[in-house]
């Protein structure tokens, strides 16, 4: 792997199928961290770079072939880590990503001809694991209902119910120590409290002065 696997910063990732409230929860976590005196860096994948733009366009103009799409995510992520994420972690910042390589396992791994176990192996060989993954979990039917009701959007090519169901199964299989399941069904503030609880314990483990700073 060309990347380091340790850093002075804290690397937090949000995962989950579309419509689970990731962007809302990221905003709420950002506010809490700023109130605690942090300056978190927020970013997302696919990125706004050339590879990320190409991937986004494909959601409306037609998907790439499975191997092309996998490669596009690898290129996008490599640039993202090299140019933005790892420099911020090396500088000691908290980095919050909206999606990371677990989405590649869950989405590309479940396309025709794909295998989540194989994609997982590729991802773990190429990219460093974050300090914590917050997996916002919700029934696909409810997630799709939220997409149409709240955003007024028509779900795109990445957001068909069968696809979301398979992606969710893969996320479930990844749950573990650094990959925490958060029930995304309750109201915003309940979910935010659960997110804060998980995030804090990881930050605390890396920064002994954190408790003192929060409770002066
Ligand atoms: P999304 O965050 O939903 O973009 P937007 O906010 O513009 O709708 O990401 C677009 C889609 O990309 C999303 O449905 C999941 C998919 N995706 C993958 O298939 N593999 C990946 O590795 C990542 C990061 C995302």
PDB file of N, CA and C in Angstrom, residues 5-81:
ATOM      1  N   UNK A   5      -0.892   3.929   7.447  1.00  0.00           N
ATOM      2  CA  UNK A   5      -2.097   3.402   8.099  1.00  0.00           C
ATOM      3  C   UNK A   5      -2.266   3.991   9.508  1.00  0.00           C
ATOM      4  N   UNK A   6      -1.371   4.917   9.839  1.00  0.00           N
ATOM      5  CA  UNK A   6      -1.517   5.605  11.127  1.00  0.00           C
ATOM      6  C   UNK A   6      -1.280   7.085  10.914  1.00  0.00           C
ATOM      7  N   UNK A   7      -1.890   7.887  11.775  1.00  0.00           N
ATOM      8  CA  UNK A   7      -1.811   9.352  11.627  1.00  0.00           C
ATOM      9  C   UNK A   7      -2.167   9.998  12.955  1.00  0.00           C
ATOM     10  N   UNK A   8      -1.752  11.240  13.143  1.00  0.00           N
ATOM     11  CA  UNK A   8      -2.122  11.939  14.379  1.00  0.00           C
ATOM     12  C   UNK A   8      -3.580  12.396  14.411  1.00  0.00           C
ATOM     13  N   UNK A   9      -4.212  12.532  13.261  1.00  0.00           N
ATOM     14  CA  UNK A   9      -5.616  12.967  13.207  1.00  0.00           C
ATOM     15  C   UNK A   9      -6.578  11.834  13.504  1.00  0.00           C
ATOM     16  N   UNK A  10      -7.869  12.081  13.272  1.00  0.00           N
ATOM     17  CA  UNK A  10      -8.908  11.066  13.489  1.00  0.00           C
ATOM     18  C   UNK A  10      -9.722  10.944  12.200  1.00  0.00           C
ATOM     19  N   UNK A  11      -9.792   9.738  11.688  1.00  0.00           N
ATOM     20  CA  UNK A  11     -10.404   9.474  10.383  1.00  0.00           C
ATOM     21  C   UNK A  11     -11.776   8.819  10.604  1.00  0.00           C
ATOM     22  N   UNK A  12     -12.839   9.590  10.355  1.00  0.00           N
ATOM     23  CA  UNK A  12     -14.207   9.098  10.555  1.00  0.00           C
ATOM     24  C   UNK A  12     -14.924   8.988   9.208  1.00  0.00           C
ATOM     25  N   UNK A  13     -15.667   7.912   9.023  1.00  0.00           N
ATOM     26  CA  UNK A  13     -16.366   7.683   7.757  1.00  0.00           C
ATOM     27  C   UNK A  13     -17.835   7.375   8.026  1.00  0.00           C
ATOM     28  N   UNK A  14     -18.715   7.986   7.235  1.00  0.00           N
ATOM     29  CA  UNK A  14     -20.142   7.630   7.270  1.00  0.00           C
ATOM     30  C   UNK A  14     -20.459   6.751   6.073  1.00  0.00           C
ATOM     31  N   UNK A  15     -21.165   5.654   6.339  1.00  0.00           N
ATOM     32  CA  UNK A  15     -21.605   4.774   5.261  1.00  0.00           C
ATOM     33  C   UNK A  15     -23.089   4.490   5.434  1.00  0.00           C
ATOM     34  N   UNK A  16     -23.663   3.874   4.414  1.00  0.00           N
ATOM     35  CA  UNK A  16     -25.083   3.534   4.459  1.00  0.00           C
ATOM     36  C   UNK A  16     -25.686   3.782   3.096  1.00  0.00           C
ATOM     37  N   UNK A  17     -26.814   3.121   2.820  1.00  0.00           N
ATOM     38  CA  UNK A  17     -27.453   3.317   1.522  1.00  0.00           C
ATOM     39  C   UNK A  17     -27.977   4.748   1.431  1.00  0.00           C
ATOM     40  N   UNK A  18     -28.303   5.173   0.217  1.00  0.00           N
ATOM     41  CA  UNK A  18     -28.814   6.526   0.011  1.00  0.00           C
ATOM     42  C   UNK A  18     -30.123   6.726   0.777  1.00  0.00           C
ATOM     43  N   UNK A  19     -30.325   7.925   1.303  1.00  0.00           N
ATOM     44  CA  UNK A  19     -31.585   8.216   1.981  1.00  0.00           C
ATOM     45  C   UNK A  19     -31.595   7.908   3.470  1.00  0.00           C
ATOM     46  N   UNK A  20     -30.433   7.593   4.040  1.00  0.00           N
ATOM     47  CA  UNK A  20     -30.411   7.253   5.467  1.00  0.00           C
ATOM     48  C   UNK A  20     -30.122   8.475   6.346  1.00  0.00           C
ATOM     49  N   UNK A  21     -29.814   9.608   5.720  1.00  0.00           N
ATOM     50  CA  UNK A  21     -29.573  10.833   6.493  1.00  0.00           C
ATOM     51  C   UNK A  21     -28.108  11.106   6.761  1.00  0.00           C
ATOM     52  N   UNK A  22     -27.227  10.569   5.935  1.00  0.00           N
ATOM     53  CA  UNK A  22     -25.787  10.769   6.161  1.00  0.00           C
ATOM     54  C   UNK A  22     -25.418  12.249   6.163  1.00  0.00           C
ATOM     55  N   UNK A  23     -25.903  13.005   5.174  1.00  0.00           N
ATOM     56  CA  UNK A  23     -25.453  14.406   5.113  1.00  0.00           C
ATOM     57  C   UNK A  23     -25.951  15.215   6.306  1.00  0.00           C
ATOM     58  N   UNK A  24     -27.171  14.955   6.754  1.00  0.00           N
ATOM     59  CA  UNK A  24     -27.688  15.654   7.940  1.00  0.00           C
ATOM     60  C   UNK A  24     -26.831  15.324   9.158  1.00  0.00           C
ATOM     61  N   UNK A  25     -26.534  14.052   9.339  1.00  0.00           N
ATOM     62  CA  UNK A  25     -25.753  13.627  10.510  1.00  0.00           C
ATOM     63  C   UNK A  25     -24.320  14.154  10.447  1.00  0.00           C
ATOM     64  N   UNK A  26     -23.772  14.255   9.257  1.00  0.00           N
ATOM     65  CA  UNK A  26     -22.424  14.805   9.126  1.00  0.00           C
ATOM     66  C   UNK A  26     -22.424  16.275   9.551  1.00  0.00           C
ATOM     67  N   UNK A  27     -23.451  17.002   9.122  1.00  0.00           N
ATOM     68  CA  UNK A  27     -23.558  18.416   9.510  1.00  0.00           C
ATOM     69  C   UNK A  27     -23.672  18.569  11.021  1.00  0.00           C
ATOM     70  N   UNK A  28     -24.492  17.712  11.639  1.00  0.00           N
ATOM     71  CA  UNK A  28     -24.678  17.814  13.093  1.00  0.00           C
ATOM     72  C   UNK A  28     -23.394  17.474  13.843  1.00  0.00           C
ATOM     73  N   UNK A  29     -22.677  16.460  13.350  1.00  0.00           N
ATOM     74  CA  UNK A  29     -21.409  16.090  13.998  1.00  0.00           C
ATOM     75  C   UNK A  29     -20.395  17.219  13.837  1.00  0.00           C
ATOM     76  N   UNK A  30     -20.369  17.820  12.656  1.00  0.00           N
ATOM     77  CA  UNK A  30     -19.461  18.944  12.409  1.00  0.00           C
ATOM     78  C   UNK A  30     -19.721  20.071  13.420  1.00  0.00           C
ATOM     79  N   UNK A  31     -21.014  20.392  13.610  1.00  0.00           N
ATOM     80  CA  UNK A  31     -21.354  21.466  14.549  1.00  0.00           C
ATOM     81  C   UNK A  31     -20.845  21.164  15.954  1.00  0.00           C
ATOM     82  N   UNK A  32     -21.046  19.914  16.377  1.00  0.00           N
ATOM     83  CA  UNK A  32     -20.611  19.547  17.736  1.00  0.00           C
ATOM     84  C   UNK A  32     -19.097  19.610  17.871  1.00  0.00           C
ATOM     85  N   UNK A  33     -18.402  19.174  16.830  1.00  0.00           N
ATOM     86  CA  UNK A  33     -16.941  19.192  16.877  1.00  0.00           C
ATOM     87  C   UNK A  33     -16.420  20.621  16.886  1.00  0.00           C
ATOM     88  N   UNK A  34     -17.047  21.476  16.089  1.00  0.00           N
ATOM     89  CA  UNK A  34     -16.627  22.885  16.066  1.00  0.00           C
ATOM     90  C   UNK A  34     -16.860  23.511  17.437  1.00  0.00           C
ATOM     91  N   UNK A  35     -17.997  23.175  18.071  1.00  0.00           N
ATOM     92  CA  UNK A  35     -18.290  23.704  19.403  1.00  0.00           C
ATOM     93  C   UNK A  35     -17.263  23.223  20.420  1.00  0.00           C
ATOM     94  N   UNK A  36     -16.642  22.065  20.144  1.00  0.00           N
ATOM     95  CA  UNK A  36     -15.623  21.527  21.053  1.00  0.00           C
ATOM     96  C   UNK A  36     -14.229  22.042  20.678  1.00  0.00           C
ATOM     97  N   UNK A  37     -14.175  22.986  19.734  1.00  0.00           N
ATOM     98  CA  UNK A  37     -12.894  23.618  19.399  1.00  0.00           C
ATOM     99  C   UNK A  37     -12.123  22.938  18.285  1.00  0.00           C
ATOM    100  N   UNK A  38     -12.739  21.986  17.598  1.00  0.00           N
ATOM    101  CA  UNK A  38     -12.068  21.298  16.488  1.00  0.00           C
ATOM    102  C   UNK A  38     -12.353  22.024  15.173  1.00  0.00           C
ATOM    103  N   UNK A  39     -11.530  21.726  14.160  1.00  0.00           N
ATOM    104  CA  UNK A  39     -11.779  22.252  12.814  1.00  0.00           C
ATOM    105  C   UNK A  39     -11.821  21.062  11.858  1.00  0.00           C
ATOM    106  N   UNK A  40     -12.932  20.292  11.887  1.00  0.00           N
ATOM    107  CA  UNK A  40     -12.968  19.071  11.071  1.00  0.00           C
ATOM    108  C   UNK A  40     -12.973  19.369   9.578  1.00  0.00           C
ATOM    109  N   UNK A  41     -12.366  18.461   8.818  1.00  0.00           N
ATOM    110  CA  UNK A  41     -12.411  18.552   7.356  1.00  0.00           C
ATOM    111  C   UNK A  41     -13.502  17.602   6.875  1.00  0.00           C
ATOM    112  N   UNK A  42     -14.451  18.145   6.099  1.00  0.00           N
ATOM    113  CA  UNK A  42     -15.521  17.312   5.548  1.00  0.00           C
ATOM    114  C   UNK A  42     -15.276  17.093   4.062  1.00  0.00           C
ATOM    115  N   UNK A  43     -15.453  15.860   3.629  1.00  0.00           N
ATOM    116  CA  UNK A  43     -15.353  15.610   2.197  1.00  0.00           C
ATOM    117  C   UNK A  43     -16.198  14.401   1.842  1.00  0.00           C
ATOM    118  N   UNK A  44     -16.288  14.098   0.532  1.00  0.00           N
ATOM    119  CA  UNK A  44     -17.126  12.960   0.155  1.00  0.00           C
ATOM    120  C   UNK A  44     -16.624  12.249  -1.085  1.00  0.00           C
ATOM    121  N   UNK A  45     -17.076  11.015  -1.218  1.00  0.00           N
ATOM    122  CA  UNK A  45     -16.774  10.208  -2.395  1.00  0.00           C
ATOM    123  C   UNK A  45     -18.088   9.715  -2.984  1.00  0.00           C
ATOM    124  N   UNK A  46     -18.231   9.696  -4.326  1.00  0.00           N
ATOM    125  CA  UNK A  46     -17.279  10.209  -5.293  1.00  0.00           C
ATOM    126  C   UNK A  46     -16.981  11.697  -5.070  1.00  0.00           C
ATOM    127  N   UNK A  47     -15.722  12.114  -5.404  1.00  0.00           N
ATOM    128  CA  UNK A  47     -15.289  13.488  -5.144  1.00  0.00           C
ATOM    129  C   UNK A  47     -15.769  14.423  -6.253  1.00  0.00           C
ATOM    130  N   UNK A  48     -15.345  15.668  -6.131  1.00  0.00           N
ATOM    131  CA  UNK A  48     -15.673  16.658  -7.174  1.00  0.00           C
ATOM    132  C   UNK A  48     -14.581  16.668  -8.247  1.00  0.00           C
ATOM    133  N   UNK A  49     -13.588  15.812  -8.133  1.00  0.00           N
ATOM    134  CA  UNK A  49     -12.514  15.741  -9.123  1.00  0.00           C
ATOM    135  C   UNK A  49     -13.002  15.100 -10.420  1.00  0.00           C
ATOM    136  N   UNK A  50     -12.108  15.017 -11.424  1.00  0.00           N
ATOM    137  CA  UNK A  50     -12.515  14.509 -12.742  1.00  0.00           C
ATOM    138  C   UNK A  50     -13.104  13.090 -12.706  1.00  0.00           C
ATOM    139  N   UNK A  51     -12.519  12.186 -11.914  1.00  0.00           N
ATOM    140  CA  UNK A  51     -13.060  10.826 -11.847  1.00  0.00           C
ATOM    141  C   UNK A  51     -14.405  10.814 -11.154  1.00  0.00           C
ATOM    142  N   UNK A  52     -14.504  11.592 -10.074  1.00  0.00           N
ATOM    143  CA  UNK A  52     -15.763  11.648  -9.327  1.00  0.00           C
ATOM    144  C   UNK A  52     -16.892  12.208 -10.179  1.00  0.00           C
ATOM    145  N   UNK A  53     -16.550  13.238 -10.961  1.00  0.00           N
ATOM    146  CA  UNK A  53     -17.577  13.841 -11.825  1.00  0.00           C
ATOM    147  C   UNK A  53     -18.068  12.842 -12.860  1.00  0.00           C
ATOM    148  N   UNK A  54     -17.130  12.082 -13.390  1.00  0.00           N
ATOM    149  CA  UNK A  54     -17.501  11.095 -14.390  1.00  0.00           C
ATOM    150  C   UNK A  54     -18.451  10.033 -13.807  1.00  0.00           C
ATOM    151  N   UNK A  55     -18.148   9.641 -12.571  1.00  0.00           N
ATOM    152  CA  UNK A  55     -18.996   8.640 -11.902  1.00  0.00           C
ATOM    153  C   UNK A  55     -20.409   9.203 -11.677  1.00  0.00           C
ATOM    154  N   UNK A  56     -20.462  10.450 -11.170  1.00  0.00           N
ATOM    155  CA  UNK A  56     -21.770  11.076 -10.919  1.00  0.00           C
ATOM    156  C   UNK A  56     -22.599  11.185 -12.188  1.00  0.00           C
ATOM    157  N   UNK A  57     -21.927  11.601 -13.268  1.00  0.00           N
ATOM    158  CA  UNK A  57     -22.646  11.729 -14.541  1.00  0.00           C
ATOM    159  C   UNK A  57     -23.243  10.386 -14.955  1.00  0.00           C
ATOM    160  N   UNK A  58     -22.514   9.315 -14.685  1.00  0.00           N
ATOM    161  CA  UNK A  58     -22.970   7.991 -15.127  1.00  0.00           C
ATOM    162  C   UNK A  58     -24.267   7.572 -14.426  1.00  0.00           C
ATOM    163  N   UNK A  59     -24.569   8.207 -13.277  1.00  0.00           N
ATOM    164  CA  UNK A  59     -25.804   7.866 -12.566  1.00  0.00           C
ATOM    165  C   UNK A  59     -27.029   8.277 -13.384  1.00  0.00           C
ATOM    166  N   UNK A  60     -26.869   9.288 -14.242  1.00  0.00           N
ATOM    167  CA  UNK A  60     -28.018   9.707 -15.054  1.00  0.00           C
ATOM    168  C   UNK A  60     -27.854   9.324 -16.528  1.00  0.00           C
ATOM    169  N   UNK A  61     -26.594   9.246 -16.994  1.00  0.00           N
ATOM    170  CA  UNK A  61     -26.413   9.002 -18.430  1.00  0.00           C
ATOM    171  C   UNK A  61     -26.217   7.521 -18.751  1.00  0.00           C
ATOM    172  N   UNK A  62     -26.082   6.679 -17.714  1.00  0.00           N
ATOM    173  CA  UNK A  62     -25.877   5.243 -17.966  1.00  0.00           C
ATOM    174  C   UNK A  62     -24.601   4.778 -17.289  1.00  0.00           C
ATOM    175  N   UNK A  63     -24.681   3.673 -16.565  1.00  0.00           N
ATOM    176  CA  UNK A  63     -23.537   3.172 -15.794  1.00  0.00           C
ATOM    177  C   UNK A  63     -22.414   2.688 -16.697  1.00  0.00           C
ATOM    178  N   UNK A  64     -21.194   2.793 -16.169  1.00  0.00           N
ATOM    179  CA  UNK A  64     -20.036   2.218 -16.870  1.00  0.00           C
ATOM    180  C   UNK A  64     -20.117   0.691 -16.716  1.00  0.00           C
ATOM    181  N   UNK A  65     -19.243  -0.028 -17.404  1.00  0.00           N
ATOM    182  CA  UNK A  65     -19.205  -1.477 -17.189  1.00  0.00           C
ATOM    183  C   UNK A  65     -18.662  -1.696 -15.775  1.00  0.00           C
ATOM    184  N   UNK A  66     -18.952  -2.852 -15.152  1.00  0.00           N
ATOM    185  CA  UNK A  66     -18.455  -3.078 -13.793  1.00  0.00           C
ATOM    186  C   UNK A  66     -16.941  -2.881 -13.623  1.00  0.00           C
ATOM    187  N   UNK A  67     -16.085  -3.412 -14.512  1.00  0.00           N
ATOM    188  CA  UNK A  67     -14.640  -3.185 -14.298  1.00  0.00           C
ATOM    189  C   UNK A  67     -14.231  -1.718 -14.446  1.00  0.00           C
ATOM    190  N   UNK A  68     -14.859  -1.009 -15.406  1.00  0.00           N
ATOM    191  CA  UNK A  68     -14.547   0.421 -15.578  1.00  0.00           C
ATOM    192  C   UNK A  68     -14.958   1.218 -14.343  1.00  0.00           C
ATOM    193  N   UNK A  69     -16.124   0.879 -13.827  1.00  0.00           N
ATOM    194  CA  UNK A  69     -16.639   1.616 -12.682  1.00  0.00           C
ATOM    195  C   UNK A  69     -15.755   1.397 -11.449  1.00  0.00           C
ATOM    196  N   UNK A  70     -15.338   0.155 -11.238  1.00  0.00           N
ATOM    197  CA  UNK A  70     -14.460  -0.155 -10.104  1.00  0.00           C
ATOM    198  C   UNK A  70     -13.157   0.644 -10.230  1.00  0.00           C
ATOM    199  N   UNK A  71     -12.587   0.658 -11.418  1.00  0.00           N
ATOM    200  CA  UNK A  71     -11.347   1.403 -11.642  1.00  0.00           C
ATOM    201  C   UNK A  71     -11.545   2.900 -11.401  1.00  0.00           C
ATOM    202  N   UNK A  72     -12.688   3.425 -11.838  1.00  0.00           N
ATOM    203  CA  UNK A  72     -12.965   4.854 -11.667  1.00  0.00           C
ATOM    204  C   UNK A  72     -12.993   5.214 -10.173  1.00  0.00           C
ATOM    205  N   UNK A  73     -13.618   4.360  -9.361  1.00  0.00           N
ATOM    206  CA  UNK A  73     -13.647   4.628  -7.915  1.00  0.00           C
ATOM    207  C   UNK A  73     -12.242   4.525  -7.312  1.00  0.00           C
ATOM    208  N   UNK A  74     -11.440   3.600  -7.808  1.00  0.00           N
ATOM    209  CA  UNK A  74     -10.070   3.454  -7.292  1.00  0.00           C
ATOM    210  C   UNK A  74      -9.244   4.704  -7.619  1.00  0.00           C
ATOM    211  N   UNK A  75      -9.344   5.187  -8.848  1.00  0.00           N
ATOM    212  CA  UNK A  75      -8.618   6.406  -9.225  1.00  0.00           C
ATOM    213  C   UNK A  75      -9.085   7.593  -8.383  1.00  0.00           C
ATOM    214  N   UNK A  76     -10.393   7.711  -8.254  1.00  0.00           N
ATOM    215  CA  UNK A  76     -10.960   8.844  -7.518  1.00  0.00           C
ATOM    216  C   UNK A  76     -10.463   8.835  -6.069  1.00  0.00           C
ATOM    217  N   UNK A  77     -10.515   7.672  -5.448  1.00  0.00           N
ATOM    218  CA  UNK A  77     -10.119   7.541  -4.034  1.00  0.00           C
ATOM    219  C   UNK A  77      -8.625   7.753  -3.843  1.00  0.00           C
ATOM    220  N   UNK A  78      -7.829   7.260  -4.758  1.00  0.00           N
ATOM    221  CA  UNK A  78      -6.377   7.425  -4.640  1.00  0.00           C
ATOM    222  C   UNK A  78      -6.014   8.911  -4.624  1.00  0.00           C
ATOM    223  N   UNK A  79      -6.599   9.666  -5.555  1.00  0.00           N
ATOM    224  CA  UNK A  79      -6.331  11.108  -5.608  1.00  0.00           C
ATOM    225  C   UNK A  79      -6.829  11.811  -4.355  1.00  0.00           C
ATOM    226  N   UNK A  80      -8.002  11.400  -3.893  1.00  0.00           N
ATOM    227  CA  UNK A  80      -8.621  12.011  -2.716  1.00  0.00           C
ATOM    228  C   UNK A  80      -7.735  11.831  -1.479  1.00  0.00           C
ATOM    229  N   UNK A  81      -7.251  10.590  -1.284  1.00  0.00           N
ATOM    230  CA  UNK A  81      -6.400  10.308  -0.122  1.00  0.00           C
ATOM    231  C   UNK A  81      -5.094  11.090  -0.211  1.00  0.00           C
TER     232      UNK A  81
END
